[in-house]
Amino acid sequence: MKNKGFETKCVHGAYQAESGQPQNLPIVQSTTYRYYNGQDVAELFDLDSPNHMYARLGSPTVDALEQKMALLENGTAGMATSSGQSANLIALLNICQAGDHIISATNIYGGTYNLFAVTMKKMGIDVEFIDQDISAEEIVAHKKPNTRALFGETLGNPALSVLDIEKFARAAGEMGVPLIVDNTLATPALCRPIDYGADIVTHSTTKFSDGHGTSVGGCVIESGRFDWNITDENGNKKYPSMAEPDESYHGLNFYEKFGEAAFCTRLKAVLVRDLGCTMAPMNAYLTHQGLQTLDVRMERHVKNAKAVAEYLNNHPKIDWVVYPGLEGDKYYEEACKYMPKGAGAVMSFVVKGGRAAGEKLMECLKLSSIVVHVGDIRTSVLHPASTTHRQLSEEAQLAAGIDPGLIRLSVGLETLEDIIADFEQALEQI
Ligand SMILES: *Cc1c(COP(=O)(O)O)cnc(C)c1O
């Protein structure tokens, strides 16, 4: 399957029925698995068998989703999680602990920002935020002896900044740390960060991957390229969790034993085992169902989004539009380079008249839904100032880049003329 085209991988990747088997990926809805003898179970506990024992540690349905995500991202292995939040959390906990330092772009998803700035800080992990537009040398200048990862989002949610992945990969390489890229809003249909040097890719599969608003989920994919044996200035291994004996597995060395699948194997065997952030088989099935049409959906999403962005950008009642696919946008060049098929389907815009006008516009929309969600087949809008960021003062909202009248829009798959007509009639009313 590796040598097939992306569309073929979407449709056939990871699960193909053999003669007499179900054509669709089966939902294996069982917590546990039966064995005839204890020796087989012992092998499972020693990670010497690919079979299953207990659904917290994986199931055939979830395995298939992980393999499909790895295939689509040009990675070597994948690990599905209960949500995008847990994907980012365990990707970092796999390689760092209290006392370590991580460098992250500032323009990231609010939930991830909170996780990094508040919750992980309480765990003793120091996440330092940087402007993603500084040079590779300036990024490297933030390195400390205990720096263990560099993090960014391909397409920042909701800032809609585009990450210069090659620059970040260069900086990570110089610092001797992996580059972790959250590819949620771009999806592998528009950008595959591993092709540009990312070591680990994370996803909230809740958004475009599922695409139909049915299942919260996440996934971590590894490139298989990072050398976890790397040492610091004193000759100590920088990633002992990956490349030194693990006491909870009789001294097993994950990197030595699992090589280019070591990162995801440890995620499953240690972090998902201990934290329990497993994806349920039903959610894996529904997400897999969504991925089968990912390529065609994204093609239509970006086509509609570009046209809607141009329409709004030319409308006299609109102050400004941020969409990296618009010529003249701050990130237009990066978008053309990293997402040549289109800059995703999420944009933000501000209606003239500030907050009151923004709220009125949303209430006048009939086809588009007000939802706390992006990446859905249905056109979705959200007014951050009165919802996700409502607890902040207007000053604090502005500091976070949230203009009081700002609306975040995720363009769906309806007929383009109908989406535009919906905005047209709503704009006429304000
Ligand atoms: C939504 C989102 C997340 C969090 O994912 P959940 O599935 O909601 O836990 C993380 N990163 C990005 C970029 C997102 O858009």
GROMACS .gro file of C-alpha atoms and ligand atoms in nm:
model
  445
    1MET     CA    1   0.000   0.000   0.000
    2LYS     CA    2   0.296   0.234   0.068
    3ASN     CA    3   0.360   0.289  -0.303
    4LYS     CA    4  -0.003   0.354  -0.392
    5GLY     CA    5  -0.157   0.697  -0.441
    6PHE     CA    6  -0.299   0.896  -0.150
    7GLU     CA    7  -0.660   0.843  -0.259
    8THR     CA    8  -0.607   0.466  -0.281
    9LYS     CA    9  -0.455   0.469   0.068
   10CYS     CA   10  -0.763   0.653   0.198
   11VAL     CA   11  -0.998   0.397   0.049
   12HIS     CA   12  -0.804   0.071   0.092
   13GLY     CA   13  -0.528   0.142   0.345
   14ALA     CA   14  -0.491  -0.069   0.660
   15TYR     CA   15  -0.795  -0.291   0.611
   16GLN     CA   16  -0.863  -0.510   0.311
   17ALA     CA   17  -1.111  -0.796   0.326
   18GLU     CA   18  -0.993  -1.141   0.231
   19SER     CA   19  -1.227  -1.390   0.068
   20GLY     CA   20  -1.544  -1.428   0.271
   21GLN     CA   21  -1.457  -1.150   0.516
   22PRO     CA   22  -1.661  -0.832   0.572
   23GLN     CA   23  -1.582  -0.562   0.318
   24ASN     CA   24  -1.610  -0.297   0.591
   25LEU     CA   25  -1.371  -0.272   0.886
   26PRO     CA   26  -1.532  -0.483   1.163
   27ILE     CA   27  -1.607  -0.321   1.499
   28VAL     CA   28  -1.456  -0.558   1.752
   29GLN     CA   29  -1.660  -0.469   2.057
   30SER     CA   30  -1.495  -0.683   2.324
   31THR     CA   31  -1.302  -0.575   2.630
   32THR     CA   32  -1.096  -0.890   2.644
   33TYR     CA   33  -0.954  -1.178   2.439
   34ARG     CA   34  -0.953  -1.549   2.515
   35TYR     CA   35  -0.642  -1.770   2.515
   36TYR     CA   36  -0.601  -2.146   2.558
   37ASN     CA   37  -0.285  -2.130   2.765
   38GLY     CA   38  -0.104  -1.899   3.003
   39GLN     CA   39   0.214  -1.892   2.794
   40ASP     CA   40   0.036  -1.699   2.515
   41VAL     CA   41  -0.084  -1.443   2.768
   42ALA     CA   42   0.267  -1.412   2.917
   43GLU     CA   43   0.402  -1.331   2.568
   44LEU     CA   44   0.147  -1.053   2.537
   45PHE     CA   45   0.265  -0.903   2.865
   46ASP     CA   46   0.626  -0.919   2.745
   47LEU     CA   47   0.531  -0.738   2.419
   48ASP     CA   48   0.644  -1.044   2.223
   49SER     CA   49   0.311  -1.090   2.045
   50PRO     CA   50   0.109  -0.860   1.821
   51ASN     CA   51  -0.219  -1.009   1.948
   52HIS     CA   52  -0.461  -0.843   2.185
   53MET     CA   53  -0.544  -0.910   2.548
   54TYR     CA   54  -0.747  -0.621   2.687
   55ALA     CA   55  -0.908  -0.333   2.498
   56ARG     CA   56  -0.742  -0.056   2.700
   57LEU     CA   57  -0.421  -0.168   2.528
   58GLY     CA   58  -0.568  -0.189   2.179
   59SER     CA   59  -0.809  -0.380   1.960
   60PRO     CA   60  -0.819  -0.482   1.593
   61THR     CA   61  -1.048  -0.189   1.499
   62VAL     CA   62  -0.823   0.067   1.668
   63ASP     CA   63  -0.513  -0.100   1.518
   64ALA     CA   64  -0.655  -0.053   1.169
   65LEU     CA   65  -0.717   0.318   1.230
   66GLU     CA   66  -0.362   0.363   1.362
   67GLN     CA   67  -0.217   0.188   1.058
   68LYS     CA   68  -0.426   0.400   0.825
   69MET     CA   69  -0.319   0.726   0.991
   70ALA     CA   70   0.048   0.616   0.977
   71LEU     CA   71   0.011   0.527   0.609
   72LEU     CA   72  -0.157   0.858   0.521
   73GLU     CA   73   0.107   1.061   0.709
   74ASN     CA   74   0.402   0.864   0.559
   75GLY     CA   75   0.492   0.749   0.910
   76THR     CA   76   0.612   0.414   1.039
   77ALA     CA   77   0.360   0.364   1.323
   78GLY     CA   78   0.057   0.529   1.481
   79MET     CA   79  -0.115   0.529   1.818
   80ALA     CA   80  -0.479   0.631   1.856
   81THR     CA   81  -0.598   0.808   2.170
   82SER     CA   82  -0.927   0.909   2.328
   83SER     CA   83  -0.894   1.272   2.211
   84GLY     CA   84  -0.662   1.522   2.045
   85GLN     CA   85  -0.580   1.656   2.390
   86SER     CA   86  -0.450   1.320   2.509
   87ALA     CA   87  -0.255   1.274   2.183
   88ASN     CA   88  -0.054   1.592   2.248
   89LEU     CA   89  -0.021   1.515   2.619
   90ILE     CA   90   0.117   1.164   2.579
   91ALA     CA   91   0.336   1.252   2.280
   92LEU     CA   92   0.523   1.484   2.519
   93LEU     CA   93   0.505   1.266   2.830
   94ASN     CA   94   0.663   0.984   2.627
   95ILE     CA   95   0.992   1.173   2.616
   96CYS     CA   96   0.992   1.425   2.898
   97GLN     CA   97   0.930   1.443   3.270
   98ALA     CA   98   0.936   1.690   3.559
   99GLY     CA   99   1.239   1.917   3.523
  100ASP     CA  100   1.240   1.913   3.142
  101HIS     CA  101   1.188   2.203   2.904
  102ILE     CA  102   0.987   2.221   2.582
  103ILE     CA  103   0.975   2.496   2.322
  104SER     CA  104   0.639   2.558   2.155
  105ALA     CA  105   0.501   2.802   1.902
  106THR     CA  106   0.256   3.045   2.063
  107ASN     CA  107  -0.003   3.020   1.784
  108ILE     CA  108  -0.157   2.692   1.892
  109TYR     CA  109  -0.500   2.560   1.984
  110GLY     CA  110  -0.635   2.709   2.308
  111GLY     CA  111  -0.680   2.367   2.469
  112THR     CA  112  -0.319   2.277   2.395
  113TYR     CA  113  -0.201   2.617   2.519
  114ASN     CA  114  -0.381   2.558   2.849
  115LEU     CA  115  -0.241   2.205   2.875
  116PHE     CA  116   0.112   2.337   2.821
  117ALA     CA  117   0.093   2.661   3.018
  118VAL     CA  118  -0.107   2.543   3.319
  119THR     CA  119  -0.145   2.167   3.359
  120MET     CA  120   0.198   2.054   3.239
  121LYS     CA  121   0.358   2.336   3.432
  122LYS     CA  122   0.200   2.188   3.747
  123MET     CA  123   0.358   1.856   3.647
  124GLY     CA  124   0.697   2.028   3.651
  125ILE     CA  125   0.740   2.049   3.274
  126ASP     CA  126   0.836   2.397   3.162
  127VAL     CA  127   0.690   2.493   2.823
  128GLU     CA  128   0.837   2.808   2.676
  129PHE     CA  129   0.636   2.983   2.405
  130ILE     CA  130   0.803   3.147   2.107
  131ASP     CA  131   0.691   3.350   1.807
  132GLN     CA  132   0.691   3.097   1.524
  133ASP     CA  133   0.811   3.355   1.276
  134ILE     CA  134   1.158   3.401   1.429
  135SER     CA  135   1.457   3.246   1.248
  136ALA     CA  136   1.591   2.895   1.311
  137GLU     CA  137   1.894   3.049   1.485
  138GLU     CA  138   1.668   3.251   1.714
  139ILE     CA  139   1.470   2.938   1.800
  140VAL     CA  140   1.793   2.751   1.882
  141ALA     CA  141   1.891   3.041   2.111
  142HIS     CA  142   1.605   2.932   2.341
  143LYS     CA  143   1.762   2.588   2.390
  144LYS     CA  144   1.848   2.484   2.746
  145PRO     CA  145   2.039   2.173   2.857
  146ASN     CA  146   1.703   2.015   2.950
  147THR     CA  147   1.516   2.101   2.626
  148ARG     CA  148   1.349   1.784   2.499
  149ALA     CA  149   1.106   1.880   2.218
  150LEU     CA  150   0.997   2.152   1.976
  151PHE     CA  151   0.622   2.186   1.906
  152GLY     CA  152   0.402   2.369   1.655
  153GLU     CA  153   0.080   2.341   1.450
  154THR     CA  154   0.086   2.314   1.070
  155LEU     CA  155  -0.213   2.545   1.059
  156GLY     CA  156  -0.265   2.726   1.389
  157ASN     CA  157  -0.615   2.702   1.534
  158PRO     CA  158  -0.760   2.967   1.548
  159ALA     CA  159  -0.472   3.203   1.448
  160LEU     CA  160  -0.452   3.041   1.099
  161SER     CA  161  -0.076   3.088   1.094
  162VAL     CA  162   0.122   2.846   0.874
  163LEU     CA  163   0.423   2.678   1.033
  164ASP     CA  164   0.750   2.689   0.837
  165ILE     CA  165   0.802   2.318   0.904
  166GLU     CA  166   1.144   2.299   0.735
  167LYS     CA  167   1.271   2.587   0.948
  168PHE     CA  168   1.137   2.427   1.266
  169ALA     CA  169   1.288   2.090   1.162
  170ARG     CA  170   1.625   2.257   1.110
  171ALA     CA  171   1.609   2.419   1.454
  172ALA     CA  172   1.502   2.091   1.616
  173GLY     CA  173   1.786   1.908   1.440
  174GLU     CA  174   2.039   2.159   1.569
  175MET     CA  175   1.903   2.126   1.922
  176GLY     CA  176   1.901   1.745   1.900
  177VAL     CA  177   1.531   1.721   1.988
  178PRO     CA  178   1.231   1.588   1.793
  179LEU     CA  179   0.995   1.823   1.612
  180ILE     CA  180   0.632   1.748   1.701
  181VAL     CA  181   0.371   1.893   1.466
  182ASP     CA  182  -0.005   1.899   1.528
  183ASN     CA  183  -0.148   1.849   1.180
  184THR     CA  184  -0.519   1.860   1.273
  185LEU     CA  185  -0.642   2.147   1.056
  186ALA     CA  186  -0.435   2.061   0.749
  187THR     CA  187  -0.485   1.682   0.754
  188PRO     CA  188  -0.251   1.456   0.553
  189ALA     CA  189  -0.461   1.532   0.245
  190LEU     CA  190  -0.319   1.886   0.237
  191CYS     CA  191   0.015   1.853   0.418
  192ARG     CA  192   0.233   1.568   0.542
  193PRO     CA  193   0.474   1.726   0.795
  194ILE     CA  194   0.698   1.415   0.801
  195ASP     CA  195   0.787   1.488   0.436
  196TYR     CA  196   0.928   1.824   0.555
  197GLY     CA  197   1.126   1.688   0.849
  198ALA     CA  198   0.879   1.650   1.139
  199ASP     CA  199   0.964   1.357   1.368
  200ILE     CA  200   0.624   1.314   1.534
  201VAL     CA  201   0.280   1.419   1.405
  202THR     CA  202  -0.026   1.454   1.626
  203HIS     CA  203  -0.395   1.487   1.546
  204SER     CA  204  -0.730   1.564   1.688
  205THR     CA  205  -0.913   1.318   1.460
  206THR     CA  206  -1.232   1.480   1.593
  207LYS     CA  207  -1.209   1.745   1.320
  208PHE     CA  208  -1.162   1.678   0.946
  209SER     CA  209  -1.035   1.318   0.986
  210ASP     CA  210  -1.372   1.203   1.117
  211GLY     CA  211  -1.531   1.496   0.937
  212HIS     CA  212  -1.889   1.414   1.026
  213GLY     CA  213  -1.892   1.528   1.388
  214THR     CA  214  -1.943   1.181   1.535
  215SER     CA  215  -1.633   1.093   1.739
  216VAL     CA  216  -1.382   1.263   1.965
  217GLY     CA  217  -1.040   1.108   1.908
  218GLY     CA  218  -0.670   1.164   1.856
  219CYS     CA  219  -0.366   1.003   1.702
  220VAL     CA  220   0.014   1.020   1.726
  221ILE     CA  221   0.227   0.915   1.428
  222GLU     CA  222   0.605   0.871   1.421
  223SER     CA  223   0.843   0.917   1.130
  224GLY     CA  224   1.072   0.639   1.250
  225ARG     CA  225   1.374   0.863   1.186
  226PHE     CA  226   1.463   1.015   1.522
  227ASP     CA  227   1.771   0.871   1.695
  228TRP     CA  228   1.651   0.819   2.054
  229ASN     CA  229   2.004   0.710   2.154
  230ILE     CA  230   2.123   1.069   2.129
  231THR     CA  231   2.328   1.190   2.428
  232ASP     CA  232   2.376   1.528   2.598
  233GLU     CA  233   2.703   1.718   2.658
  234ASN     CA  234   2.784   1.487   2.953
  235GLY     CA  235   2.732   1.169   2.754
  236ASN     CA  236   2.400   1.087   2.923
  237LYS     CA  237   2.110   0.964   2.714
  238LYS     CA  238   1.863   1.247   2.654
  239TYR     CA  239   1.570   1.009   2.616
  240PRO     CA  240   1.614   0.742   2.882
  241SER     CA  241   1.245   0.646   2.858
  242MET     CA  242   1.305   0.540   2.497
  243ALA     CA  243   1.662   0.413   2.502
  244GLU     CA  244   1.732   0.278   2.850
  245PRO     CA  245   1.594  -0.034   3.024
  246ASP     CA  246   1.230   0.000   3.134
  247GLU     CA  247   1.176  -0.143   3.480
  248SER     CA  248   0.805  -0.207   3.420
  249TYR     CA  249   0.899  -0.441   3.131
  250HIS     CA  250   1.186  -0.643   3.283
  251GLY     CA  251   1.450  -0.403   3.157
  252LEU     CA  252   1.324  -0.383   2.798
  253ASN     CA  253   1.483  -0.108   2.584
  254PHE     CA  254   1.207   0.024   2.356
  255TYR     CA  255   1.433   0.176   2.092
  256GLU     CA  256   1.653  -0.132   2.070
  257LYS     CA  257   1.360  -0.371   2.043
  258PHE     CA  258   1.109  -0.174   1.832
  259GLY     CA  259   1.331   0.061   1.627
  260GLU     CA  260   1.125   0.281   1.397
  261ALA     CA  261   0.803   0.193   1.583
  262ALA     CA  262   0.955   0.248   1.930
  263PHE     CA  263   0.779   0.578   2.005
  264CYS     CA  264   0.426   0.447   1.941
  265THR     CA  265   0.498   0.110   2.101
  266ARG     CA  266   0.601   0.285   2.422
  267LEU     CA  267   0.298   0.517   2.403
  268LYS     CA  268   0.074   0.213   2.404
  269ALA     CA  269   0.270  -0.012   2.638
  270VAL     CA  270   0.338   0.251   2.904
  271LEU     CA  271   0.133   0.570   2.869
  272VAL     CA  272  -0.200   0.441   2.745
  273ARG     CA  273  -0.160   0.144   2.980
  274ASP     CA  274  -0.110   0.378   3.278
  275LEU     CA  275  -0.327   0.677   3.185
  276GLY     CA  276  -0.605   0.486   3.010
  277CYS     CA  277  -0.663   0.736   2.728
  278THR     CA  278  -0.770   0.464   2.484
  279MET     CA  279  -0.983   0.518   2.176
  280ALA     CA  280  -1.301   0.308   2.175
  281PRO     CA  281  -1.350   0.061   1.884
  282MET     CA  282  -1.671   0.235   1.776
  283ASN     CA  283  -1.493   0.571   1.750
  284ALA     CA  284  -1.207   0.407   1.559
  285TYR     CA  285  -1.458   0.259   1.315
  286LEU     CA  286  -1.633   0.593   1.259
  287THR     CA  287  -1.304   0.780   1.220
  288HIS     CA  288  -1.180   0.516   0.975
  289GLN     CA  289  -1.506   0.557   0.784
  290GLY     CA  290  -1.437   0.931   0.762
  291LEU     CA  291  -1.078   0.884   0.644
  292GLN     CA  292  -1.195   0.678   0.346
  293THR     CA  293  -1.331   0.998   0.191
  294LEU     CA  294  -1.075   1.240   0.338
  295ASP     CA  295  -0.917   1.332   0.007
  296VAL     CA  296  -1.240   1.416  -0.176
  297ARG     CA  297  -1.381   1.598   0.123
  298MET     CA  298  -1.070   1.814   0.166
  299GLU     CA  299  -1.066   1.897  -0.205
  300ARG     CA  300  -1.422   2.032  -0.180
  301HIS     CA  301  -1.365   2.193   0.162
  302VAL     CA  302  -1.076   2.402   0.025
  303LYS     CA  303  -1.256   2.489  -0.297
  304ASN     CA  304  -1.556   2.621  -0.103
  305ALA     CA  305  -1.339   2.789   0.161
  306LYS     CA  306  -1.132   2.981  -0.092
  307ALA     CA  307  -1.442   3.114  -0.265
  308VAL     CA  308  -1.612   3.208   0.064
  309ALA     CA  309  -1.293   3.382   0.183
  310GLU     CA  310  -1.280   3.586  -0.138
  311TYR     CA  311  -1.649   3.671  -0.111
  312LEU     CA  312  -1.615   3.793   0.250
  313ASN     CA  313  -1.291   3.975   0.174
  314ASN     CA  314  -1.467   4.181  -0.095
  315HIS     CA  315  -1.781   4.252   0.109
  316PRO     CA  316  -1.820   4.616   0.223
  317LYS     CA  317  -1.957   4.514   0.564
  318ILE     CA  318  -1.655   4.298   0.645
  319ASP     CA  319  -1.353   4.459   0.810
  320TRP     CA  320  -1.099   4.187   0.738
  321VAL     CA  321  -1.057   3.815   0.669
  322VAL     CA  322  -0.771   3.592   0.777
  323TYR     CA  323  -0.729   3.288   0.551
  324PRO     CA  324  -0.378   3.181   0.447
  325GLY     CA  325  -0.509   3.082   0.103
  326LEU     CA  326  -0.589   3.447   0.024
  327GLU     CA  327  -0.326   3.628  -0.180
  328GLY     CA  328  -0.175   3.898   0.039
  329ASP     CA  329  -0.225   3.701   0.361
  330LYS     CA  330   0.074   3.707   0.597
  331TYR     CA  331   0.121   3.331   0.547
  332TYR     CA  332   0.022   3.304   0.180
  333GLU     CA  333   0.371   3.197   0.066
  334GLU     CA  334   0.406   2.933   0.339
  335ALA     CA  335   0.055   2.810   0.257
  336CYS     CA  336   0.146   2.770  -0.113
  337LYS     CA  337   0.462   2.582  -0.018
  338TYR     CA  338   0.328   2.347   0.250
  339MET     CA  339  -0.035   2.315   0.136
  340PRO     CA  340  -0.028   2.347  -0.244
  341LYS     CA  341  -0.373   2.187  -0.273
  342GLY     CA  342  -0.530   2.454  -0.052
  343ALA     CA  343  -0.494   2.620   0.287
  344GLY     CA  344  -0.764   2.428   0.471
  345ALA     CA  345  -1.123   2.532   0.529
  346VAL     CA  346  -1.105   2.737   0.847
  347MET     CA  347  -1.089   3.117   0.845
  348SER     CA  348  -1.167   3.407   1.072
  349PHE     CA  349  -1.323   3.741   0.988
  350VAL     CA  350  -1.446   4.055   1.156
  351VAL     CA  351  -1.774   4.227   1.075
  352LYS     CA  352  -1.779   4.606   1.081
  353GLY     CA  353  -1.966   4.718   1.391
  354GLY     CA  354  -1.775   4.503   1.638
  355ARG     CA  355  -1.918   4.252   1.878
  356ALA     CA  356  -2.288   4.337   1.841
  357ALA     CA  357  -2.266   4.307   1.463
  358GLY     CA  358  -2.077   3.978   1.489
  359GLU     CA  359  -2.335   3.827   1.721
  360LYS     CA  360  -2.622   3.951   1.504
  361LEU     CA  361  -2.466   3.805   1.190
  362MET     CA  362  -2.435   3.463   1.349
  363GLU     CA  363  -2.796   3.468   1.466
  364CYS     CA  364  -2.913   3.557   1.115
  365LEU     CA  365  -2.736   3.260   0.954
  366LYS     CA  366  -2.978   2.983   0.860
  367LEU     CA  367  -2.777   2.717   0.678
  368SER     CA  368  -2.460   2.751   0.884
  369SER     CA  369  -2.462   2.620   1.239
  370ILE     CA  370  -2.336   2.784   1.556
  371VAL     CA  371  -2.124   2.507   1.706
  372VAL     CA  372  -1.805   2.467   1.910
  373HIS     CA  373  -1.640   2.265   1.635
  374VAL     CA  374  -1.443   2.290   1.312
  375GLY     CA  375  -1.376   2.048   1.029
  376ASP     CA  376  -1.732   1.932   0.980
  377ILE     CA  377  -1.917   1.860   0.657
  378ARG     CA  378  -2.162   2.132   0.770
  379THR     CA  379  -2.054   2.497   0.760
  380SER     CA  380  -1.989   2.597   1.119
  381VAL     CA  381  -1.943   2.933   1.289
  382LEU     CA  382  -1.835   3.038   1.636
  383HIS     CA  383  -1.805   3.378   1.804
  384PRO     CA  384  -1.507   3.337   2.039
  385ALA     CA  385  -1.567   3.663   2.232
  386SER     CA  386  -1.907   3.546   2.358
  387THR     CA  387  -1.823   3.174   2.388
  388THR     CA  388  -1.475   3.016   2.411
  389HIS     CA  389  -1.309   3.337   2.534
  390ARG     CA  390  -1.607   3.494   2.715
  391GLN     CA  391  -1.445   3.478   3.060
  392LEU     CA  392  -1.170   3.715   2.943
  393SER     CA  393  -1.200   4.092   2.959
  394GLU     CA  394  -1.212   4.273   2.625
  395GLU     CA  395  -0.850   4.379   2.681
  396ALA     CA  396  -0.739   4.023   2.747
  397GLN     CA  397  -0.935   3.905   2.444
  398LEU     CA  398  -0.752   4.152   2.223
  399ALA     CA  399  -0.417   4.040   2.368
  400ALA     CA  400  -0.510   3.680   2.274
  401GLY     CA  401  -0.581   3.798   1.919
  402ILE     CA  402  -0.958   3.776   1.964
  403ASP     CA  403  -1.120   4.086   1.821
  404PRO     CA  404  -1.466   4.139   1.981
  405GLY     CA  405  -1.632   4.103   1.642
  406LEU     CA  406  -1.423   3.806   1.525
  407ILE     CA  407  -1.605   3.505   1.386
  408ARG     CA  408  -1.434   3.172   1.323
  409LEU     CA  409  -1.577   2.996   1.022
  410SER     CA  410  -1.524   2.638   0.907
  411VAL     CA  411  -1.658   2.602   0.555
  412GLY     CA  412  -1.852   2.283   0.484
  413LEU     CA  413  -1.949   2.079   0.182
  414GLU     CA  414  -2.285   2.238   0.096
  415THR     CA  415  -2.339   2.392  -0.248
  416LEU     CA  416  -2.107   2.694  -0.265
  417GLU     CA  417  -2.382   2.930  -0.386
  418ASP     CA  418  -2.600   2.827  -0.090
  419ILE     CA  419  -2.324   2.899   0.163
  420ILE     CA  420  -2.260   3.241   0.011
  421ALA     CA  421  -2.634   3.319  -0.014
  422ASP     CA  422  -2.667   3.239   0.358
  423PHE     CA  423  -2.397   3.494   0.442
  424GLU     CA  424  -2.542   3.742   0.194
  425GLN     CA  425  -2.888   3.740   0.357
  426ALA     CA  426  -2.736   3.758   0.706
  427LEU     CA  427  -2.508   4.050   0.613
  428GLU     CA  428  -2.806   4.234   0.464
  429GLN     CA  429  -2.970   4.230   0.808
  430ILE     CA  430  -2.688   4.405   0.991
  431LIG     C1  431  -0.944   2.039   1.858
  431LIG     C2  432  -0.798   2.043   1.857
  431LIG     C3  433  -0.723   1.975   1.957
  431LIG     C4  434  -0.788   1.901   2.070
  431LIG     O1  435  -0.854   1.789   2.023
  431LIG     P1  436  -0.980   1.720   2.095
  431LIG     O2  437  -1.007   1.604   2.006
  431LIG     O3  438  -1.090   1.820   2.105
  431LIG     O4  439  -0.931   1.676   2.230
  431LIG     C5  440  -0.585   1.981   1.947
  431LIG     N1  441  -0.524   2.049   1.849
  431LIG     C6  442  -0.593   2.116   1.753
  431LIG     C7  443  -0.518   2.190   1.647
  431LIG     C8  444  -0.732   2.115   1.754
  431LIG     O5  445  -0.800   2.183   1.660
   0.00000   0.00000   0.00000
